[in-house]
Amino acid sequence: MKILALSAAVVAACQKPEMEDKSSLNSNTDPEAQYATVTFAATAPGTKVSIGDKENGKYPGLWEAGDAVKVVYSDGSEAGSATVEAGEAGNNIWGFTLENVQVGVQARVVYPATAGFGTAVTLPSAQTQTAGGSSIGKYSYALSEEITTTADEPVKFTLNYFNSIIKINLKSTQYAAYDLKSVGFFSRGAALAGEFTVADGALVAGETTQDRVIVTLSEPASLESEQTVWMTAFPADLTDKEVYVVATLEKDDKELVVPVEFAGAPLLANKVNSLDVELSSEKAVQWYVGDDPRNMLGYYAYGAANTVTVSKTLGAEDYTTTFEVKARGDFYQVSEPVKWDILTKSERNSGLIKCGSSAVYSETPRGTVSETYTVNPKIVSGNYYDSTGNWGVVAIYDKDNNLIWSFMIFSYYNDDPIEDVDCGTYGKFMDRALGQKLSASALAKTDVNYSMSYNSGEIKPHFTQVAYFQWGRKDPFMMDGKSVRDAGFPYQPVTSRMSVEESVAAPYKIVTVSDNDWCTVSNEDFWGGVSNTKTAFDPCPAGYRVPKPDLLRQIDNYNGNPNPRTLDLSHDVIPLNYVNNPKASGDKWIFTGFLYCQNENNTWVNITSKGTSSITVDNVVQNGQQPGYLYWANTQSNATKGNGLYYTYNSGWTSLFGGKNVFKTRGAAVRCVKE
């Protein structure tokens, strides 16, 4: 059976939907009905329909070469498909004929021809707009009402989009010199893309959905003139929800991300939902920085650096620091910082400050982030329990009290300021490890005992109070396991790996998997060892980064021989152990020990440089090979081991560059190098 095509004089052929403009996402008017006769053509691989200029409040859908539809019977079987030929493109009306069509039965027309009917279909979150067109057709799903096939006269039908169409008009005076690369439409938690089915005449989102649609321009477009970006999304009621348009710009090979917030409203199907966006620093989200120079590795960060250094005066009782905590990196993964609090505190000779029942730690954050997105923790105060002390950790939270980031606050005395040690071609190094209150030269002169001591088989590390890091993590840990447990600190050992996101949300969790990596997805560039950049997870303060291993190798070498150590094993209390830096006169690399992190029972054991073959800590016999110290480098040896400088005692002092033997779960010191 053949259905004859209409003559050229007939205008009621297959017509693309005309969609009413829904400016500010608030239209409720149905589009005009479109009609078609079923004619015949060949199958095409996809569609690329564009939207024409608005006339009389309507946006006409324009057929382009390669557009395709199919006719489907009510039982799901296909009657055939048809494709727009080149000579038929550019019009709102198109007619086609199908041969061998069963007549007198119910059918529907499906657009595009590649889409399923009665099965799950995917509307992708990542879309592309080709130059000079909207390209929305390949991301749309349109379906007619039920029609009855007949050979007596043309079959008319209405073709309606089940998805919403979003038109975003962007202009900028401030960023006129930039090119527009991509535009995102984002509402956290909303179902805007992903899998869907059509049931009872409506689109139903599936289990796998995304809360954003991101359109990448096939060719970046200059913002010297206004740019229009089209996208498709699931219909959604966004009333009272936060809605963002996220523009990614480019200039001189550098990116700038500009998110602009809008009040939410219904996003309706079969409508063109229009938004006018002015891109400027004034209109942009104020809690976000769109051009942080660090390598975000596809993630995000808050603040300009993960460690904040603060100068203070010895004996003073009240010191407060203020620093900025705005988000940067992947905007789709960050939230507005709203609250803050001190999470941990470390003090020399005082072990750890008890948490939970004291004022130093609260499960409910007590501080409020300022209107300019800064926080102001106390460094020293008359009340010992509400400050960060020598060094501590301050956490920030979203409006729902979810911990979203944390910072190390590292203070030093202004009469022993942090200075750079010039190591020639190897760079300028910070004169102390992170968390080390005094420089090595100051430690050598002081009368205060900063030593580690043994007492009835227990390790009591008080000497330098350095911060320890698991390789690739941004957050520090402190002291030994006994002090942590006795203090009731919120540190928690976990015996399975964590994701990056989990580690960020729980900086107090230390992974204790035996001899392994702490992260579920290993990344050798966490500290920039591959890209040679400072990354979002680098623990060093602004202007510094974790060093490459080349200088550490030089410190481990002295005229071709192992570097001699200044070491006294004759006393239970060891005042100071160190090696001299052969590349900088007077610079000392002190013995810090490290956190063993071998299992849950001895998670925070600080293995020291005492010259014994074995030692018992918390009733656990430790390995007889005792390290004097471990300093991390920014590179890894393999997926589970990081490079570092590792000194050990094993029947006599030996020196090893331990990159091939140091597991990432170990807690080690970091001495930063100038960027």
XYZ file of C-alpha atoms in Angstrom:
675
model
C 0.000 0.000 0.000
C 1.310 3.452 -0.921
C 0.265 6.797 0.489
C 0.441 9.448 -2.222
C 2.262 12.679 -1.524
C 0.396 15.958 -1.684
C 0.889 18.233 -4.647
C 3.160 21.216 -4.344
C 0.177 23.494 -3.800
C -0.700 21.849 -0.500
C 0.903 23.575 2.511
C -0.305 21.209 5.262
C 2.748 19.005 4.998
C 5.076 17.881 7.812
C 5.746 21.071 9.746
C 8.390 21.561 12.394
C 6.975 22.714 15.728
C 6.741 26.428 16.304
C 7.636 27.081 19.919
C 6.550 30.137 21.821
C 9.201 32.281 23.431
C 9.223 31.697 27.178
C 11.231 34.672 28.364
C 12.397 34.392 31.998
C 11.146 30.802 32.092
C 7.486 31.663 32.680
C 5.335 30.900 29.567
C 2.196 28.725 29.677
C 0.880 29.074 26.115
C 0.650 25.979 23.899
C 2.358 26.164 20.498
C 0.462 26.188 17.244
C -0.337 22.726 15.908
C 1.821 21.455 13.042
C 0.601 19.006 10.433
C 2.195 16.577 8.012
C 1.496 14.037 5.358
C 3.404 10.804 5.600
C 5.630 10.553 2.536
C 8.554 8.324 1.808
C 12.376 8.687 1.961
C 15.503 6.880 3.073
C 16.809 6.366 6.616
C 19.314 8.934 7.956
C 21.808 8.558 10.816
C 20.702 11.547 12.856
C 19.177 14.988 13.033
C 20.411 18.548 13.246
C 17.341 20.736 13.187
C 17.813 24.419 13.924
C 15.508 27.138 15.224
C 14.561 30.035 12.997
C 14.020 33.687 13.887
C 11.007 34.435 16.026
C 7.954 35.667 14.100
C 4.668 36.666 15.742
C 5.895 35.285 19.086
C 6.813 31.893 17.612
C 10.116 30.176 16.867
C 9.791 27.968 13.758
C 11.658 24.687 13.597
C 13.623 24.526 10.343
C 14.307 21.211 8.639
C 17.915 20.627 7.620
C 19.453 18.059 5.339
C 19.879 14.796 7.238
C 16.949 15.344 9.605
C 14.954 12.137 9.939
C 11.674 10.862 11.397
C 10.120 7.422 11.648
C 6.559 6.095 11.869
C 5.921 3.549 14.632
C 2.844 1.352 15.055
C 1.138 1.105 18.456
C 2.822 -2.265 19.113
C 6.269 -0.623 18.729
C 7.128 -2.011 15.303
C 8.271 0.466 12.655
C 6.470 1.353 9.441
C 9.538 3.110 8.039
C 11.575 6.287 8.209
C 12.285 9.314 6.053
C 15.079 11.849 5.655
C 15.178 15.492 4.599
C 17.091 15.895 1.352
C 19.356 18.862 0.665
C 16.832 20.549 -1.625
C 14.120 20.347 1.060
C 16.181 21.907 3.867
C 15.692 25.351 5.417
C 11.882 25.199 5.534
C 9.371 24.792 8.326
C 7.224 22.514 6.133
C 8.267 19.160 4.693
C 6.286 16.269 3.208
C 7.275 12.616 2.817
C 5.785 9.304 1.654
C 6.024 5.774 3.047
C 5.345 2.666 1.006
C 3.922 -0.593 2.334
C 2.262 1.127 5.287
C -0.483 -0.801 7.039
C -3.629 1.300 6.786
C -6.461 1.703 9.248
C -4.184 1.227 12.283
C -2.871 3.504 15.012
C 0.626 4.917 14.680
C 2.857 7.753 15.887
C 5.612 9.798 14.301
C 8.887 9.831 16.278
C 11.601 12.468 15.941
C 14.512 11.857 15.534
C 14.423 8.560 13.683
C 17.305 7.225 15.783
C 15.351 7.627 19.040
C 13.597 4.762 20.739
C 9.873 4.476 21.316
C 8.544 2.916 24.482
C 12.134 2.402 25.676
C 14.616 4.513 27.608
C 16.187 7.360 25.626
C 19.170 9.493 26.646
C 19.245 13.282 26.539
C 22.984 14.009 26.945
C 24.289 16.487 29.481
C 27.215 17.354 27.161
C 25.995 18.990 23.949
C 27.675 20.766 21.022
C 26.583 23.791 19.031
C 27.978 24.074 15.530
C 28.900 27.439 14.126
C 25.948 29.297 12.602
C 23.223 26.983 13.930
C 21.478 25.881 17.088
C 22.077 22.129 16.593
C 19.361 21.290 19.113
C 17.579 18.737 16.972
C 20.036 15.957 17.699
C 19.352 16.453 21.420
C 15.532 16.677 21.153
C 12.713 14.144 21.326
C 9.405 14.857 19.586
C 6.360 12.608 19.279
C 3.021 12.987 17.533
C -0.391 12.118 18.915
C -1.857 8.826 17.776
C -2.867 8.955 14.101
C -4.790 6.528 11.890
C -3.050 5.521 8.688
C -5.080 5.838 5.524
C -4.497 5.748 1.792
C -7.445 7.932 0.939
C -6.065 11.288 2.002
C -2.945 12.807 3.573
C -2.437 11.874 7.223
C -2.161 14.939 9.409
C -0.418 14.926 12.767
C 0.926 17.260 15.467
C 4.584 16.919 16.390
C 5.420 18.073 19.952
C 8.739 18.263 21.753
C 8.783 16.467 25.094
C 11.955 18.248 26.119
C 12.423 21.907 26.926
C 14.474 24.163 24.660
C 16.648 26.816 26.326
C 17.893 29.889 24.499
C 20.632 31.883 26.265
C 21.640 35.297 24.942
C 25.018 36.406 26.282
C 26.679 39.778 26.056
C 29.566 41.460 27.858
C 31.358 44.767 27.825
C 33.931 43.792 30.459
C 34.871 40.559 28.688
C 34.525 41.736 25.088
C 38.125 40.698 24.400
C 37.369 37.085 25.381
C 36.015 34.197 23.323
C 33.060 32.153 24.519
C 33.952 28.438 24.740
C 30.993 26.842 26.499
C 27.826 27.607 28.443
C 26.216 25.528 31.170
C 22.694 25.576 32.607
C 22.850 24.226 36.159
C 20.501 23.676 39.094
C 21.909 21.445 41.824
C 19.905 18.276 42.301
C 17.502 18.894 39.418
C 16.941 16.266 36.695
C 17.923 18.183 33.544
C 19.527 15.458 31.416
C 20.123 11.724 31.322
C 17.833 8.765 30.728
C 14.081 9.216 30.202
C 10.975 7.515 28.849
C 7.691 8.906 27.537
C 4.618 7.688 29.408
C 1.041 8.972 29.391
C 2.005 11.790 27.066
C 4.780 13.130 29.330
C 8.515 12.746 29.738
C 9.552 10.712 32.793
C 13.139 10.960 34.059
C 14.952 7.685 34.716
C 17.254 6.685 37.550
C 20.382 8.141 35.926
C 20.090 11.907 35.521
C 22.356 14.968 35.591
C 21.661 18.384 37.068
C 23.328 20.347 34.284
C 23.473 20.774 30.524
C 26.752 22.075 29.089
C 26.971 23.231 25.479
C 30.427 23.488 23.919
C 30.774 25.687 20.856
C 32.440 23.902 17.961
C 34.274 27.164 17.318
C 34.798 29.697 20.159
C 32.844 32.895 19.488
C 34.015 36.433 20.245
C 32.099 38.364 22.893
C 32.640 41.560 20.957
C 29.108 40.843 19.778
C 26.157 39.164 21.488
C 26.170 35.361 21.293
C 23.202 32.998 21.397
C 23.516 29.447 22.689
C 20.774 26.826 22.372
C 20.378 23.678 24.458
C 17.766 21.080 25.340
C 16.876 19.812 28.808
C 14.227 17.876 30.678
C 11.216 19.931 31.722
C 11.600 20.751 35.415
C 9.933 22.908 38.035
C 12.839 25.051 39.215
C 10.675 27.375 41.287
C 12.559 28.621 44.370
C 15.687 26.745 43.276
C 19.118 28.197 42.574
C 19.717 28.295 38.819
C 23.085 29.184 37.281
C 24.299 30.006 33.799
C 28.003 29.138 33.740
C 30.043 30.697 30.923
C 33.592 29.533 30.198
C 35.670 32.172 28.409
C 39.152 32.089 26.926
C 41.816 34.690 26.259
C 45.496 34.098 25.477
C 45.081 30.375 26.240
C 43.805 31.126 29.750
C 40.301 30.265 30.901
C 37.900 32.369 32.933
C 34.702 30.873 34.366
C 31.841 33.326 34.986
C 28.778 31.882 36.778
C 25.632 34.041 36.993
C 22.717 33.136 39.276
C 19.017 33.415 38.362
C 15.806 32.912 40.285
C 14.311 29.544 39.416
C 10.984 29.091 37.602
C 9.231 26.301 35.664
C 11.168 24.985 32.674
C 8.426 23.873 30.290
C 8.333 21.295 27.506
C 7.766 22.277 23.851
C 8.715 25.869 24.681
C 11.688 28.081 23.980
C 12.760 29.229 27.448
C 14.818 32.409 27.005
C 17.420 33.970 29.289
C 19.365 37.195 28.769
C 22.747 37.080 30.532
C 25.164 39.945 31.107
C 28.651 38.622 31.857
C 30.578 40.824 34.286
C 32.424 40.534 37.579
C 29.609 42.489 39.230
C 26.880 40.123 37.984
C 28.920 36.971 38.631
C 28.559 34.786 41.723
C 30.598 36.560 44.397
C 31.687 33.469 46.340
C 33.528 32.042 43.325
C 36.893 32.898 41.708
C 36.956 31.924 38.033
C 40.660 32.221 37.210
C 42.692 30.524 39.948
C 46.118 29.707 38.431
C 46.458 26.313 40.129
C 45.897 23.084 38.249
C 42.537 21.835 39.539
C 42.952 18.365 38.005
C 39.232 18.381 37.187
C 38.313 19.070 40.819
C 37.974 22.283 42.828
C 39.431 24.204 45.778
C 38.598 26.993 48.205
C 40.857 29.866 49.178
C 44.104 30.928 47.534
C 46.140 28.122 49.147
C 45.627 25.183 51.482
C 48.005 26.518 54.152
C 47.833 29.998 55.649
C 50.978 31.273 57.408
C 50.684 33.773 60.274
C 53.347 35.777 62.118
C 52.917 36.302 65.869
C 54.812 37.757 68.835
C 56.120 35.461 71.558
C 54.119 35.984 74.762
C 51.198 37.813 73.156
C 47.781 36.445 74.123
C 45.512 37.570 71.326
C 46.199 37.046 67.639
C 43.643 36.651 64.872
C 44.154 36.071 61.163
C 41.761 36.737 58.297
C 41.811 34.932 54.970
C 39.566 34.456 51.939
C 37.678 31.163 51.371
C 35.982 31.594 47.979
C 35.519 28.546 45.734
C 37.420 27.931 42.501
C 37.783 25.172 39.930
C 34.832 23.065 38.733
C 31.819 25.239 39.565
C 29.474 22.274 39.326
C 31.155 20.649 42.336
C 31.309 23.599 44.744
C 28.910 25.274 47.164
C 28.726 28.654 48.817
C 30.816 28.698 52.034
C 28.538 29.781 54.857
C 30.025 28.615 58.189
C 33.429 27.792 59.665
C 35.077 26.428 62.793
C 38.392 25.218 64.204
C 38.708 21.502 63.574
C 42.049 20.611 65.190
C 44.841 22.237 67.182
C 48.446 21.325 67.945
C 50.651 22.797 70.683
C 54.250 22.003 71.638
C 54.674 20.055 74.884
C 50.921 19.964 75.331
C 50.052 17.047 73.101
C 46.636 17.483 71.570
C 43.768 19.562 72.821
C 40.722 17.527 73.801
C 37.882 17.848 71.297
C 34.149 17.346 71.434
C 33.591 18.296 75.055
C 35.814 21.366 74.844
C 35.526 24.616 72.945
C 38.173 23.742 70.376
C 35.958 21.434 68.352
C 32.231 21.273 67.716
C 30.313 19.009 65.352
C 28.085 21.999 64.574
C 30.187 24.874 63.142
C 29.948 28.073 65.157
C 31.567 30.710 62.960
C 29.851 32.576 60.113
C 31.691 33.335 56.875
C 31.709 37.100 56.256
C 29.855 38.874 53.439
C 33.174 39.160 51.602
C 33.797 35.427 52.124
C 36.555 35.570 54.719
C 37.029 33.818 58.066
C 38.974 35.068 61.092
C 40.146 32.304 63.439
C 42.163 33.057 66.554
C 45.792 31.982 66.429
C 46.566 32.732 70.082
C 44.050 33.762 72.731
C 43.657 34.030 76.469
C 41.293 31.080 76.220
C 43.621 28.224 75.298
C 40.823 26.185 73.734
C 39.511 28.494 70.998
C 42.619 29.064 68.867
C 44.678 27.141 66.326
C 47.943 27.414 68.275
C 51.233 26.514 66.635
C 49.260 24.965 63.826
C 45.746 23.751 63.411
C 43.016 23.103 60.887
C 40.061 25.374 60.119
C 37.130 23.892 58.200
C 34.423 25.658 56.184
C 30.872 24.395 55.672
C 27.878 24.958 53.407
C 24.441 26.088 54.567
C 23.557 22.522 55.549
C 26.660 22.110 57.763
C 28.423 19.860 55.263
C 32.209 20.198 55.525
C 33.348 21.396 52.087
C 37.051 22.315 52.574
C 39.717 22.805 55.213
C 42.895 24.831 55.698
C 46.075 24.416 57.718
C 46.852 27.522 59.819
C 50.607 27.609 60.461
C 51.963 30.286 62.805
C 55.549 31.328 63.523
C 57.271 33.925 65.699
C 58.105 37.226 64.063
C 61.648 37.101 65.517
C 62.145 33.779 63.655
C 60.323 34.501 60.391
C 59.893 31.992 57.578
C 62.707 32.626 55.114
C 63.834 31.116 51.838
C 66.964 28.968 51.637
C 68.693 29.421 48.294
C 69.723 26.018 46.944
C 70.936 27.304 43.604
C 69.520 25.523 40.592
C 67.337 23.384 42.852
C 65.273 26.357 43.961
C 64.567 28.333 47.108
C 63.234 26.214 49.951
C 61.231 27.227 52.987
C 63.579 27.091 55.981
C 61.377 24.640 57.877
C 58.834 21.904 57.368
C 55.118 22.713 57.470
C 54.091 22.851 61.114
C 57.661 23.297 62.363
C 57.343 26.266 64.690
C 61.042 27.181 64.735
C 63.598 27.084 61.971
C 66.376 24.517 62.310
C 68.872 27.228 63.201
C 66.576 28.559 65.911
C 66.058 25.053 67.275
C 69.809 24.610 67.548
C 70.083 27.750 69.682
C 67.077 27.361 71.967
C 67.186 26.050 75.516
C 63.725 24.557 75.176
C 63.715 20.780 74.791
C 62.069 20.022 71.453
C 63.157 16.402 71.559
C 61.428 13.087 71.228
C 61.837 10.983 74.351
C 61.217 7.421 75.444
C 59.443 6.708 78.681
C 58.549 3.142 79.590
C 58.495 2.198 75.936
C 56.164 5.036 74.877
C 57.045 7.635 72.261
C 56.395 11.235 73.252
C 57.188 13.483 70.279
C 57.349 17.099 71.368
C 60.340 18.447 69.541
C 59.380 20.101 66.281
C 55.690 19.308 66.071
C 55.753 19.094 62.295
C 52.638 18.306 60.299
C 52.416 14.927 58.591
C 50.764 14.313 55.227
C 49.743 11.198 53.373
C 51.208 11.518 49.871
C 48.891 13.531 47.601
C 46.528 14.768 50.339
C 46.186 18.420 51.246
C 45.317 17.972 54.937
C 47.813 17.477 57.796
C 47.866 15.035 60.686
C 49.724 15.450 63.935
C 51.594 13.725 66.696
C 51.471 10.057 67.595
C 48.569 7.680 67.974
C 48.601 7.512 71.760
C 48.308 11.282 72.120
C 45.492 11.322 69.595
C 43.532 8.600 71.322
C 44.109 9.968 74.822
C 42.966 13.403 73.703
C 39.737 12.132 72.185
C 40.565 13.959 68.986
C 38.186 13.579 66.019
C 40.800 11.832 63.897
C 39.450 8.515 62.695
C 41.317 5.576 61.163
C 39.592 4.004 58.166
C 40.640 0.640 56.790
C 39.455 1.148 53.220
C 40.495 3.655 50.586
C 38.657 6.951 50.181
C 37.730 8.887 47.067
C 39.064 12.419 46.631
C 35.640 13.817 47.496
C 35.446 11.696 50.650
C 38.900 12.805 51.777
C 37.957 16.460 51.285
C 34.748 16.042 53.297
C 36.595 14.175 56.080
C 40.079 15.687 56.579
C 40.183 14.036 60.009
C 40.124 10.503 58.515
C 43.449 8.818 57.944
C 43.583 5.755 55.710
C 45.333 2.781 57.308
C 45.199 0.154 54.577
C 48.331 -1.934 54.891
C 51.177 -0.675 52.691
C 48.976 0.906 50.058
C 47.462 4.021 48.555
C 44.837 6.016 50.438
C 42.836 6.943 47.305
C 40.398 4.828 45.300
C 41.563 6.492 42.068
C 45.314 6.923 42.034
C 46.560 10.120 40.407
C 50.302 10.617 40.021
C 49.725 14.349 39.511
C 48.011 15.080 42.856
C 50.987 17.248 43.841
C 51.975 18.336 40.326
C 54.777 15.852 39.746
C 53.647 15.164 36.176
C 52.315 18.527 35.005
C 54.981 20.487 36.917
C 52.256 22.775 38.281
C 50.883 23.678 41.665
C 47.635 21.788 42.121
C 44.421 22.086 44.099
C 45.740 19.507 46.583
C 49.200 20.957 47.144
C 49.496 21.608 50.922
C 51.992 24.480 50.636
C 51.112 28.149 51.277
C 50.715 30.712 48.498
C 53.914 31.128 46.487
C 55.237 27.662 47.400
C 54.701 24.073 46.251
C 55.781 20.538 47.127
C 59.356 20.065 45.807
C 60.571 17.805 43.063
C 62.841 14.968 44.220
C 66.041 16.364 42.717
C 67.073 18.471 45.745
C 66.150 15.673 48.137
C 68.587 13.440 46.267
C 71.299 16.088 46.751
C 70.641 16.290 50.488
C 71.023 12.526 50.611
C 74.415 12.802 48.944
C 77.645 14.303 50.309
C 80.541 14.354 47.838
C 79.318 11.080 46.423
C 78.925 9.496 49.882
C 75.985 9.222 52.280
C 75.429 12.570 53.975
C 76.859 12.487 57.522
C 74.397 12.978 60.341
C 74.699 14.958 63.532
C 73.428 12.275 65.882
C 73.753 11.350 69.568
C 72.384 7.953 70.552
C 73.811 7.952 74.088
C 70.856 9.592 75.799
C 67.184 8.766 76.148
C 66.374 12.363 75.263
C 67.767 13.446 71.916
C 67.939 17.292 71.709
C 68.268 17.621 67.938
C 69.139 15.373 65.041
C 69.677 16.638 61.543
C 71.702 16.503 58.355
C 73.272 19.545 56.779
C 72.073 20.699 53.385
C 75.115 20.423 51.053
C 73.567 23.005 48.715
C 72.975 25.723 51.325
C 75.341 26.472 54.179
C 73.655 26.502 57.575
C 70.459 24.825 56.416
C 69.498 21.766 58.460
C 67.008 19.030 57.657
C 65.893 17.824 61.059
C 64.802 14.350 62.055
C 61.030 14.358 62.254
C 60.105 10.693 62.356
C 56.952 9.804 60.462
C 53.476 8.390 60.976
C 53.527 4.675 60.332
C 49.818 4.314 59.400
C 50.221 0.565 59.051
C 47.003 -0.605 60.651
C 44.226 0.569 62.909
C 46.072 -0.345 66.113
C 49.138 1.820 65.473
C 47.718 4.328 63.048
C 49.502 7.423 64.327
C 52.667 5.900 65.732
C 55.551 8.302 65.255
C 58.552 6.081 64.535
C 61.640 7.843 65.881
C 65.379 7.868 65.501
C 66.142 6.080 68.773
C 68.782 3.424 68.170
C 66.992 0.246 69.163
C 66.111 -2.708 67.013
C 62.470 -2.606 68.082
C 60.206 -0.684 70.373
C 56.751 -1.203 71.827
C 54.155 1.531 71.357
C 50.701 1.084 72.862
C 51.585 -2.579 73.415
C 52.332 -3.030 69.701
C 55.848 -4.100 68.700
C 57.081 -1.835 65.924
C 59.326 -2.632 62.989
C 62.988 -2.768 63.949
C 63.969 -0.438 61.092
C 63.354 2.996 62.615
C 63.348 6.085 60.377
C 64.993 9.295 61.381
C 62.701 11.190 59.047
C 60.700 11.127 55.857
C 60.188 14.183 53.629
C 57.842 13.919 50.662
C 58.600 14.893 47.055
C 55.843 15.678 44.539
C 56.334 12.573 42.362
C 55.251 8.994 42.823
C 57.260 5.830 42.308
C 54.207 3.778 41.344
C 50.477 3.662 42.031
C 50.923 2.934 45.745
C 54.271 4.576 46.578
C 55.423 8.171 46.672
C 58.958 9.514 46.338
C 60.633 11.041 49.355
C 63.785 11.418 51.439
C 63.935 8.568 53.919
C 66.557 8.011 56.642
C 66.505 4.836 58.708
C 68.251 3.151 61.619
C 68.975 -0.523 61.165
C 71.972 -1.691 63.234
C 73.679 1.507 62.090
C 72.588 4.621 60.251
C 72.120 4.221 56.543
C 70.724 6.598 53.969
C 68.124 5.731 51.375
C 66.275 7.771 48.813
C 63.036 6.040 49.613
C 60.888 6.807 46.594
C 60.711 3.127 45.681
C 59.940 2.026 49.207
C 57.592 4.584 50.778
C 53.868 3.881 50.729
C 51.466 6.770 50.178
C 49.615 5.958 53.395
C 52.685 6.928 55.435
C 52.506 10.301 57.160
C 55.550 12.405 56.271
C 56.805 15.984 56.508
C 56.837 18.528 53.659
C 59.390 21.293 53.098
C 58.024 23.566 50.401
C 59.946 25.146 47.541
C 59.332 28.579 46.039
C 57.223 28.527 42.868
